[in-house]
Short mmCIF file of C-alpha atoms in Angstrom, two decimals:
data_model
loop_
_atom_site.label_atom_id
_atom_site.label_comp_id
_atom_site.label_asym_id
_atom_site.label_seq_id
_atom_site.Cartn_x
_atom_site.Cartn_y
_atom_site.Cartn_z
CA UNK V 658 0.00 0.00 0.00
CA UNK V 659 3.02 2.25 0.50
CA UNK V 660 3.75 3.02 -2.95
CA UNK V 661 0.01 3.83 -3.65
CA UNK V 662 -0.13 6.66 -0.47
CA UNK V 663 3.47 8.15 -1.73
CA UNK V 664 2.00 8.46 -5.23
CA UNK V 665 -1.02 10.20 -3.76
CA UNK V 666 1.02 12.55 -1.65
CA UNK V 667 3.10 13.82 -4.57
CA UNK V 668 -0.06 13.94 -6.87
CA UNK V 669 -2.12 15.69 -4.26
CA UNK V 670 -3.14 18.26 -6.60
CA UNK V 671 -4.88 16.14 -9.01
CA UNK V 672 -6.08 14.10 -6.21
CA UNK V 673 -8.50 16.81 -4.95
CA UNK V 674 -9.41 17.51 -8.49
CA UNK V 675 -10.36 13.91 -8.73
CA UNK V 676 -12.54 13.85 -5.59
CA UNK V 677 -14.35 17.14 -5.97
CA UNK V 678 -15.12 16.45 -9.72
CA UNK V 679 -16.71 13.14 -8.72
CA UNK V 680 -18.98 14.94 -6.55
CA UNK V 681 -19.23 18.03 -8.92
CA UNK V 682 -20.24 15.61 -11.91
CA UNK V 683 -23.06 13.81 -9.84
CA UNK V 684 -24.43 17.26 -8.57
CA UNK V 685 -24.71 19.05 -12.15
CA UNK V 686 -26.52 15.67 -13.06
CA UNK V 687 -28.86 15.10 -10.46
CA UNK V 688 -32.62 16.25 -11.07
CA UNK V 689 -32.69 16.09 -15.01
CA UNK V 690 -35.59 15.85 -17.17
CA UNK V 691 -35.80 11.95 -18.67
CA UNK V 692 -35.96 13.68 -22.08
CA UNK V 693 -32.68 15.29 -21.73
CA UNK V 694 -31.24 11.94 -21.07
CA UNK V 695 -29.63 10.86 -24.49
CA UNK V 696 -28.87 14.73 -25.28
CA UNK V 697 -26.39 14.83 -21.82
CA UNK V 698 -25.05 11.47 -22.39
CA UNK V 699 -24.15 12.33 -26.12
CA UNK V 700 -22.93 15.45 -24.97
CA UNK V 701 -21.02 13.87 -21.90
CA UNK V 702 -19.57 11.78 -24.41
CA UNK V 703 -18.31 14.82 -26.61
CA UNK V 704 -16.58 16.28 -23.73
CA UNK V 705 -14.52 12.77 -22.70
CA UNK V 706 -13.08 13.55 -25.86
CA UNK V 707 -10.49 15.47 -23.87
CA UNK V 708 -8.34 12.39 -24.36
CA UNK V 709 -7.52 14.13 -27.42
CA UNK V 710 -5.18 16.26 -25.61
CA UNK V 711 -3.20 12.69 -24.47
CA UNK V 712 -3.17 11.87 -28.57
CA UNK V 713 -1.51 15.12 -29.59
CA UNK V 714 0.88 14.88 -26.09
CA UNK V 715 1.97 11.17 -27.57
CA UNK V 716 1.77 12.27 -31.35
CA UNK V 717 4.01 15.31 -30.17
CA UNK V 718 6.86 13.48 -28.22
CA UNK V 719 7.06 10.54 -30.70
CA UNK V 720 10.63 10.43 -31.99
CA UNK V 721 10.74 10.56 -36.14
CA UNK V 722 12.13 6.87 -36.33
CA UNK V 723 9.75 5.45 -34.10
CA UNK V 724 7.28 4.56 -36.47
CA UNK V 725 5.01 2.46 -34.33
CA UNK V 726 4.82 5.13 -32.28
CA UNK V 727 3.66 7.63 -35.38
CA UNK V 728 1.39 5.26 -36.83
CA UNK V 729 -0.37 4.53 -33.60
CA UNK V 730 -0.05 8.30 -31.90
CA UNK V 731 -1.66 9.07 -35.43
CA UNK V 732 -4.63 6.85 -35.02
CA UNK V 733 -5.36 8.00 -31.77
CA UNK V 734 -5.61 11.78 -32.97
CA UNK V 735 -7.70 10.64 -35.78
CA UNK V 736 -9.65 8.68 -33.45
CA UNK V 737 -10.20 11.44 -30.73
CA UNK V 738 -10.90 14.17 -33.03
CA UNK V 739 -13.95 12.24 -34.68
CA UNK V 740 -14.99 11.58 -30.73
CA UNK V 741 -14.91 15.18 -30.28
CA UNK V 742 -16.26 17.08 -33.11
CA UNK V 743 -18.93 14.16 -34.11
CA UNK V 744 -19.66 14.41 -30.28
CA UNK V 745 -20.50 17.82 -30.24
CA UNK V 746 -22.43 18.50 -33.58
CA UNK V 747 -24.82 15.62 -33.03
CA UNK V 748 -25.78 16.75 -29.82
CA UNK V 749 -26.21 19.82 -31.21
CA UNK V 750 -28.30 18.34 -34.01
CA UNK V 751 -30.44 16.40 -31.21
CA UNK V 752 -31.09 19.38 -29.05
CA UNK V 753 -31.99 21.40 -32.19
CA UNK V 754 -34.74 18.55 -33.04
CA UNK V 755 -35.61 18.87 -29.29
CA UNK V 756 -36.24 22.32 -29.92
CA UNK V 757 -38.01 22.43 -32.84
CA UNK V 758 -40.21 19.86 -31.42
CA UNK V 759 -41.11 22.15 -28.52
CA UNK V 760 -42.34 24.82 -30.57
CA UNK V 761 -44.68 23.55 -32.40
CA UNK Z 785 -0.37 30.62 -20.04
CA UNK Z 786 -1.20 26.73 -21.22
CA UNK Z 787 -2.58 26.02 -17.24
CA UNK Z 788 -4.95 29.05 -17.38
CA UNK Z 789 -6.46 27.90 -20.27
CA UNK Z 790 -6.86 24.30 -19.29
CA UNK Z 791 -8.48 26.06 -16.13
CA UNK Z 792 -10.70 28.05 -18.76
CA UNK Z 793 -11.54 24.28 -20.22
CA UNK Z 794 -12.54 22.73 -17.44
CA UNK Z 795 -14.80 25.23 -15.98
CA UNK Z 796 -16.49 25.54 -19.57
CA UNK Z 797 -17.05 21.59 -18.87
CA UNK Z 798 -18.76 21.97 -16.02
CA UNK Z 799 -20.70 24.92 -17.09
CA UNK Z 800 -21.51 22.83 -20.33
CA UNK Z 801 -22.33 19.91 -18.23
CA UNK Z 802 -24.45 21.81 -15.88
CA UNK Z 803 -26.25 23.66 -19.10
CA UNK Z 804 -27.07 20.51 -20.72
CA UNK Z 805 -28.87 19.56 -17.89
CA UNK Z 806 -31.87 21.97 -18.43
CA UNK Z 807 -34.08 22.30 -21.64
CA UNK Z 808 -33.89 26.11 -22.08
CA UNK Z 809 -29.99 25.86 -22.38
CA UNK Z 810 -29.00 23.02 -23.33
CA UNK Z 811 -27.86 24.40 -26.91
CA UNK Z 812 -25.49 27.26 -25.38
CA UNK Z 813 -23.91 24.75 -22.53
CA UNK Z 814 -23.34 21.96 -25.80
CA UNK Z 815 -21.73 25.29 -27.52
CA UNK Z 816 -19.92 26.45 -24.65
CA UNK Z 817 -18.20 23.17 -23.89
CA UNK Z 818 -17.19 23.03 -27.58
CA UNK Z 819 -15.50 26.13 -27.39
CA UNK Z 820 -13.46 25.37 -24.39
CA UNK Z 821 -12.28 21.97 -25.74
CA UNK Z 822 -10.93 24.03 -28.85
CA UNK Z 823 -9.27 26.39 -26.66
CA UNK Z 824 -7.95 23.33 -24.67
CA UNK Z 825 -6.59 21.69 -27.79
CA UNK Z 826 -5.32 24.51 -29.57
CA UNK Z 827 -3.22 25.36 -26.90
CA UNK Z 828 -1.97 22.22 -26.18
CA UNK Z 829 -1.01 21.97 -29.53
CA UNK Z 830 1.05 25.44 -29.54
CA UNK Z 831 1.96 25.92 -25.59
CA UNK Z 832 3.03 22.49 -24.64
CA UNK Z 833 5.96 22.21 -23.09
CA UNK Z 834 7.57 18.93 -21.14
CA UNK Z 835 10.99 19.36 -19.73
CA UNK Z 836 11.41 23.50 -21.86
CA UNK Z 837 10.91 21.23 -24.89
CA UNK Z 838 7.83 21.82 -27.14
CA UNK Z 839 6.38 18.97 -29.43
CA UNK Z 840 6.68 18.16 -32.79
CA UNK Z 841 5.44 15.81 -35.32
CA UNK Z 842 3.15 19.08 -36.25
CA UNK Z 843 2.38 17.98 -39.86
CA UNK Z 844 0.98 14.50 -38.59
CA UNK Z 845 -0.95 15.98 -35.82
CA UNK Z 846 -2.64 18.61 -37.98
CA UNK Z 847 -3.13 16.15 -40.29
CA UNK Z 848 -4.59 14.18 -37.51
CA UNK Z 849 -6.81 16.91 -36.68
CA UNK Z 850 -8.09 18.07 -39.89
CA UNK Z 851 -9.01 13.96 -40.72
CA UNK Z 852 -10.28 13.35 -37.67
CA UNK Z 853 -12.66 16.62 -37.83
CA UNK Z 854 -13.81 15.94 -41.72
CA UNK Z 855 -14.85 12.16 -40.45
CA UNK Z 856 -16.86 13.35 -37.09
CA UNK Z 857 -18.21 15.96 -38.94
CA UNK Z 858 -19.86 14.36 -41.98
CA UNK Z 859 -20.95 11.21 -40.26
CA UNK Z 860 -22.76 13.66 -37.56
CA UNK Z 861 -24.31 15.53 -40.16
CA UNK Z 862 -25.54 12.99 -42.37
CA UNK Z 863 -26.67 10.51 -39.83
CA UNK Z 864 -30.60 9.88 -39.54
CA UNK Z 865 -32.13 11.17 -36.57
CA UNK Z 866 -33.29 7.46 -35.50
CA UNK Z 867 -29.53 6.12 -35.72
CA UNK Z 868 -28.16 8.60 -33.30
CA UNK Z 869 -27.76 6.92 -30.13
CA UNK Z 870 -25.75 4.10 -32.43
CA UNK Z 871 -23.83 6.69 -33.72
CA UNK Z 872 -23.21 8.63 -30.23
CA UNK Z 873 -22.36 4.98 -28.96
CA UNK Z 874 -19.39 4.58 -32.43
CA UNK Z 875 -17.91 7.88 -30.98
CA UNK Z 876 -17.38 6.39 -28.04
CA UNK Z 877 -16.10 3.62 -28.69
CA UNK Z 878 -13.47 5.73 -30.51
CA UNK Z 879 -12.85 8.08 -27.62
CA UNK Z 880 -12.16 4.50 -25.74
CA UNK Z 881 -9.83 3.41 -28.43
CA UNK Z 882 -7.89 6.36 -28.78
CA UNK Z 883 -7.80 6.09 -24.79
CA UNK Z 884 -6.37 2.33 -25.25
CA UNK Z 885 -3.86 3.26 -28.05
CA UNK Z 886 -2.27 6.57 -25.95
CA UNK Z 887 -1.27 3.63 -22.98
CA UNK Z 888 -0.20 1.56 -25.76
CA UNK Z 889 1.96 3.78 -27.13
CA UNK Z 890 3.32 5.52 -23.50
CA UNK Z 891 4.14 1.50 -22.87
CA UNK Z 892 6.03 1.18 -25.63
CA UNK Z 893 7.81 4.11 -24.42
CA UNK Z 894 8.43 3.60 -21.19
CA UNK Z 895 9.07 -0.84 -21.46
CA UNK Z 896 12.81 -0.16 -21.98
CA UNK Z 897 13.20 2.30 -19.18
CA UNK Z 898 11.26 0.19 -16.54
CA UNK Z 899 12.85 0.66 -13.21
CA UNK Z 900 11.89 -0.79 -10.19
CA UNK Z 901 10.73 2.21 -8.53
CA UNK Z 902 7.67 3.29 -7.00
CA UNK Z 903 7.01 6.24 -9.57
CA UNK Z 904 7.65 3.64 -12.34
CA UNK Z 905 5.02 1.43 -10.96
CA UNK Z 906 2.14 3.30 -10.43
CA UNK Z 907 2.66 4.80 -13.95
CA UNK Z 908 2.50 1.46 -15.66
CA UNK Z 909 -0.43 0.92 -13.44
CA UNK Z 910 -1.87 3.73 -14.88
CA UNK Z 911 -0.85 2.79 -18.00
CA UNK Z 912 -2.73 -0.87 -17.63
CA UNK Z 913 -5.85 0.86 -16.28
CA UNK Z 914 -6.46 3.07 -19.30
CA UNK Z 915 -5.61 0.39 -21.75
CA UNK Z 916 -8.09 -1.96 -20.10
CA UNK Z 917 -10.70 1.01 -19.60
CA UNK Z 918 -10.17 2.10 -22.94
CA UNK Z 919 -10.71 -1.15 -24.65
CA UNK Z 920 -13.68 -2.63 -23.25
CA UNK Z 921 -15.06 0.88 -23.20
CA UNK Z 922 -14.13 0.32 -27.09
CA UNK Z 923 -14.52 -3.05 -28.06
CA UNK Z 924 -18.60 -2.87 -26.13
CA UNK Z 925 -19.35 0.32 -28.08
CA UNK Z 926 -18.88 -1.41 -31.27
CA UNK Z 927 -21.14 -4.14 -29.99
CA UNK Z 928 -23.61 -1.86 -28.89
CA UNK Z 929 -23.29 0.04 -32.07
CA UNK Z 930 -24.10 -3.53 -33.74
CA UNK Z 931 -27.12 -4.37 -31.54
CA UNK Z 932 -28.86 -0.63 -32.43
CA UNK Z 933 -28.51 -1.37 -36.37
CA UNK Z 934 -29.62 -4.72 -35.93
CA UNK Z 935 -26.20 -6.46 -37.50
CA UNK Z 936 -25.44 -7.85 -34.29
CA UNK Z 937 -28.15 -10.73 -32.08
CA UNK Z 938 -27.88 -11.02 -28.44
CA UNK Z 939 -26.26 -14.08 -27.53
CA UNK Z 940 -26.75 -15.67 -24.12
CA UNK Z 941 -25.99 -19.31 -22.57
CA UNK Z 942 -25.79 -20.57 -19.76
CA UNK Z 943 -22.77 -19.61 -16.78
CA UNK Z 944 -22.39 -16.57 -19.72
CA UNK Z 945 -21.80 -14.80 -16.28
CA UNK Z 946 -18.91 -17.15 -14.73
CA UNK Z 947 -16.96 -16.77 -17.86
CA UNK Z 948 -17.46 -12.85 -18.07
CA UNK Z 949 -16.68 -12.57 -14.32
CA UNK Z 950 -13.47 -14.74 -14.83
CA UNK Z 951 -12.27 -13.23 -17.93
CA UNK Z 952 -12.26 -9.85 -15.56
CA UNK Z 953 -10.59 -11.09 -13.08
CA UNK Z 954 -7.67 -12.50 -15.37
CA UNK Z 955 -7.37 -9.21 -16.40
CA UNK Z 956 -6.85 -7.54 -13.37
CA UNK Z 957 -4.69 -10.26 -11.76
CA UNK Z 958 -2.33 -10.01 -15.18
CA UNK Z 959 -2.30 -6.43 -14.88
CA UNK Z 960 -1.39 -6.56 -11.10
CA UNK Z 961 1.38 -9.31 -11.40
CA UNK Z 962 3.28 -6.93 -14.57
CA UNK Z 963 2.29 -4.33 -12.11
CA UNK Z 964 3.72 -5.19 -9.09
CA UNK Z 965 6.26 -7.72 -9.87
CA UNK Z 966 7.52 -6.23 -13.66
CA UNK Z 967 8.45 -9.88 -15.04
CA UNK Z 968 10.67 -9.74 -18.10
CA UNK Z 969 8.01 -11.22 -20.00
CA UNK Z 970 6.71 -7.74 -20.01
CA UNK Z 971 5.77 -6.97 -23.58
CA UNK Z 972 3.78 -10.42 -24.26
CA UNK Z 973 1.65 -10.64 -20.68
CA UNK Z 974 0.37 -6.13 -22.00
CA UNK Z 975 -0.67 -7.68 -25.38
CA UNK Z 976 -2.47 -10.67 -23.28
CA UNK Z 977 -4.02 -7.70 -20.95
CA UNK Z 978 -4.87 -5.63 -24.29
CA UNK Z 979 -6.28 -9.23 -26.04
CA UNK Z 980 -8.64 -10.01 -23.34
CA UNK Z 981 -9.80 -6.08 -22.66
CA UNK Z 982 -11.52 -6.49 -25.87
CA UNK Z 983 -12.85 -9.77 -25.45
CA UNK Z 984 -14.06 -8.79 -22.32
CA UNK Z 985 -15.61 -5.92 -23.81
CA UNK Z 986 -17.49 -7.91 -26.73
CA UNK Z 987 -18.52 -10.60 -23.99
CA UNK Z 988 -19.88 -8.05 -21.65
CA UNK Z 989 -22.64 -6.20 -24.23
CA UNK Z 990 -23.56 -9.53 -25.91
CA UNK Z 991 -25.86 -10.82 -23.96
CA UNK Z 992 -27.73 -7.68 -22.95
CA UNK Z 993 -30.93 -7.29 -24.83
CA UNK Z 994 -31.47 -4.66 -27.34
CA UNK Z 995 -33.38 -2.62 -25.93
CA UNK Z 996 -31.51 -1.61 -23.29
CA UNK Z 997 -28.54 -0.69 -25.49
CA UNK Z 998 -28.95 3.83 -24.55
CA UNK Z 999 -28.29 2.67 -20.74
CA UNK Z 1000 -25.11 0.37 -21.85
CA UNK Z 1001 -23.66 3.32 -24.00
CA UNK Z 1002 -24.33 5.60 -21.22
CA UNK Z 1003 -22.23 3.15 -18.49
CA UNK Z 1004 -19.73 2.93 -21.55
CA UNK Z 1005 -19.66 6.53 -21.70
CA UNK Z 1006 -18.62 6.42 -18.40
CA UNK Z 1007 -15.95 4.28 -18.86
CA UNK Z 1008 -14.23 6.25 -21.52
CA UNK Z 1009 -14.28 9.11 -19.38
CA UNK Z 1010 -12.37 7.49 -16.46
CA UNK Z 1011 -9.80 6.08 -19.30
CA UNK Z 1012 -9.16 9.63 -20.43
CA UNK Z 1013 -8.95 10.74 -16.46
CA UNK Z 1014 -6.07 8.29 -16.16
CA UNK Z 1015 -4.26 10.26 -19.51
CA UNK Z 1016 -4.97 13.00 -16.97
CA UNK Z 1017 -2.78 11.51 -14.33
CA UNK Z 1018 -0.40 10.12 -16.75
CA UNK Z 1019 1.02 13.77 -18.08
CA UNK Z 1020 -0.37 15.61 -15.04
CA UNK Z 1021 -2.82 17.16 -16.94
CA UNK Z 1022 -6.09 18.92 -15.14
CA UNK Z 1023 -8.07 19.01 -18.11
CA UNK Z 1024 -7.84 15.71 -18.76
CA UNK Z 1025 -8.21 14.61 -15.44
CA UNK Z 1026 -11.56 17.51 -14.50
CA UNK Z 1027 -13.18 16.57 -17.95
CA UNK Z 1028 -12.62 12.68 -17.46
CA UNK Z 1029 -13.47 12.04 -13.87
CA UNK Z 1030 -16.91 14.92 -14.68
CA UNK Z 1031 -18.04 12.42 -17.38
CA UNK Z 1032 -17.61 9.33 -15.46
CA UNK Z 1033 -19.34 10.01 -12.46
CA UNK Z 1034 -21.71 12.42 -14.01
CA UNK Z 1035 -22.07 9.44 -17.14
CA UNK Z 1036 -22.81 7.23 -13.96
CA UNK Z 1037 -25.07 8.97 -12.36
CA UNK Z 1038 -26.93 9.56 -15.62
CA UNK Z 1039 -27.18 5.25 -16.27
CA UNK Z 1040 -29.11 4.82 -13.10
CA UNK Z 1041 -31.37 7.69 -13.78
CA UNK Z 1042 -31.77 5.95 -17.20
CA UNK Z 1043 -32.60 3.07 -15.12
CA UNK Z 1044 -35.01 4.46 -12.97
CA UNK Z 1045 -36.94 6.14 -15.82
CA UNK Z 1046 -37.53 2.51 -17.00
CA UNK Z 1047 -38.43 1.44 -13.87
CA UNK Z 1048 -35.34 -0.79 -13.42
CA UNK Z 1049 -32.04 -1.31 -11.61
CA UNK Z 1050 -28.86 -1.26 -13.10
CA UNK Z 1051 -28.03 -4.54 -11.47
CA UNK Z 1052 -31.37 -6.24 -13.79
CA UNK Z 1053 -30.60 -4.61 -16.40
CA UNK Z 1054 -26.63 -5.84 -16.48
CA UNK Z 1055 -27.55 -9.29 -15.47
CA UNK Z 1056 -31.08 -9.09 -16.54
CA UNK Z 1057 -30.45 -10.91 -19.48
CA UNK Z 1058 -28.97 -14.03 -17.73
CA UNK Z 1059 -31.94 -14.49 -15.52
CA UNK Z 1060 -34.28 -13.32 -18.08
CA UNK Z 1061 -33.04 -16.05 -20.71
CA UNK Z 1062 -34.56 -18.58 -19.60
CA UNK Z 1063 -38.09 -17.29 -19.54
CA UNK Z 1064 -37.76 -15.23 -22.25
CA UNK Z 1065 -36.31 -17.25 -24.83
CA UNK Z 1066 -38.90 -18.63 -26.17
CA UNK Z 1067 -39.41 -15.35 -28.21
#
């Protein structure tokens, strides 16, 4: 167990920013309209494309010669980018059906 | 400069997040989350630095980028408003993937400077977590994305569960003994770990019935978001780690409201389809 409380201690920054955004992420959630369900999960799943951020880190540090490292780090930008921007414009497109449906 | 506007990011998450949450602003919050992920990933992309040293490869990443974008964009426009929650589910599973293939490729990096130190450790443990995260978050989404468009059947037999439970288990025990002991065998036993992830993944949607394929992409959903929190802890990155940890325990919260809206538990609706088999198959 040592290793795991000596990691904590010199990670203790991100380790509150773990623990509050846990409890953050359930408050914003809690008391939503069952119709905004697949809207907040789609758009939930827009914003996990952060990992992105990892791709373009690995893409970024990848030596030229290490083309395993290329190929893959490539794949995973291509990968998270399509998570991202498909993420956001089809919850966009949902909420705007949502919206038009209210109006009439 | 770069940590201000990863603090900028993360606060647009939650704002986003919190936005999305309420019919009359749902739109803006989706916007405003949009805008700070741009701002997060252009200035990644120009203010990195690790050790005074910048990155590089920028020709592959904006190639990357601009790929990546013309892909999610097209599919999300042209997709038919009934096939969106498959298609929300596919960009998942590639938010899990490219998850899986960042700890594959920080592996790779780090397998020929493995020291037997503490620091070492709990980064290849990190390392194994979002690989195994990331996989079955992957390898289930494509599943799922099967079920909705009808190309894939559930499949159910009987002790479906004992196999599913044990194939887990083997996965964290592997993952523990690389972890803690770092056998030479190194390389072979993270493709084993990586192998089973995505069987694990495929075994663990299969059985569950169609129909409750939105609350599986929504416990997926989840997952991805705690494999990108552990690319948080991996380059000490808050944004990573605020907009990963948000979506899994707000993606959490949001299955077992799912749940309750259909009048069910999680639990039954997991392992549901075990039970339910047996009654139920005669349809």
């Amino acid at each position: 167990m040592t290793p795991v409380f000596s990691f904590l201690e010199q990670h203790l920054e991100l380790t509150y920013i773990v623990i509050l955004s846990i409890f953050l992420g359930v408050e914003v959630i809690s008391r939503v309209p069952s119709v905004l369900h697949t809207p907040l999960m789609s758009g939930a799943n827009a914003i996990h494309g952060v990992v992105i951020i990892g791709a373009i880190i690995v893409m970024g540090q990848a030596s030229e010669e290490n083309y395993l490292a290329l190929i893959l780090g490539f794949l995973a930008v291509i990968l998270g980018t399509v998570n991202v921007v498909g993420g956001f414009v089809v919850t966009d497109r949902m909420l705007e059906m949502f919206k038009s449906k209210k109006s009439k | 400069m770069l940590s201000l506007i990863y603090l900028i990011g993360s606060v647009t998450f939650i704002i986003g997040l919190k936005m999305l949450g309420n019919p009359a602003t749902a739109r803006k919050g989706n916007a405003i989350a949009a805008g700070g992920m741009a701002l997060a990933i252009l200035g990644t992309i120009f203010l990195y630095r690790h050790h005074g040293q910048g990155l590089h490869n920028y020709g592959w990443i904006i190639a990357g980028l601009l790929i990546g974008s013309v892909i999610g964009f097209i599919s999300a426009r042209t997709v038919k408003m009934t096939a969106m929650p498959e298609m929300v589910s596919l960009f998942n599973g590639m938010g899990g993937a490219c998850a899986a293939l960042i700890s594959v490729v920080e592996f790779e990096h780090m397998s020929d400077t493995l020291a037997d130190t503490t620091g070492s450790r709990m980064q290849l443990g990190i390392i194994f977590a979002g690989m195994v995260i990331g996989a079955v978050s992957f390898a289930g989404s494509v599943i799922a994305w099967g079920k909705l468009n009808g190309r894939i059947r559930d499949v159910s037999f009987q002790g479906q569960h004992i196999l599913n439970m044990s194939v887990l288990a083997v996965i964290v025990l592997l993952a523990a003994y690389v972890t803690i002991l770092l056998p030479s065998s190194t390389v072979i036993l993270f493709a084993a770990v990586l192998a089973l992830s995505l069987v694990y993944g495929i075994i663990f949607v299969l059985p569950i019935g169609g129909a409750d394929m939105p609350v599986v992409i929504s416990l997926l959903n989840s997952f991805t978001g705690v494999a990108a929190a552990c690319g948080g802890f991996l380059y000490n990155n808050p944004v990573m780690l605020t907009g990963g940890i948000l979506v899994g325990s707000a993606g959490t919260i949001l299955t077992i409201l799912m749940c309750k809206a259909m009048n069910r538990s999680l639990k039954n609706v997991l392992i549901g389809a075990f039970g339910g088999a047996k009654p139920g198959s005669a349809s």
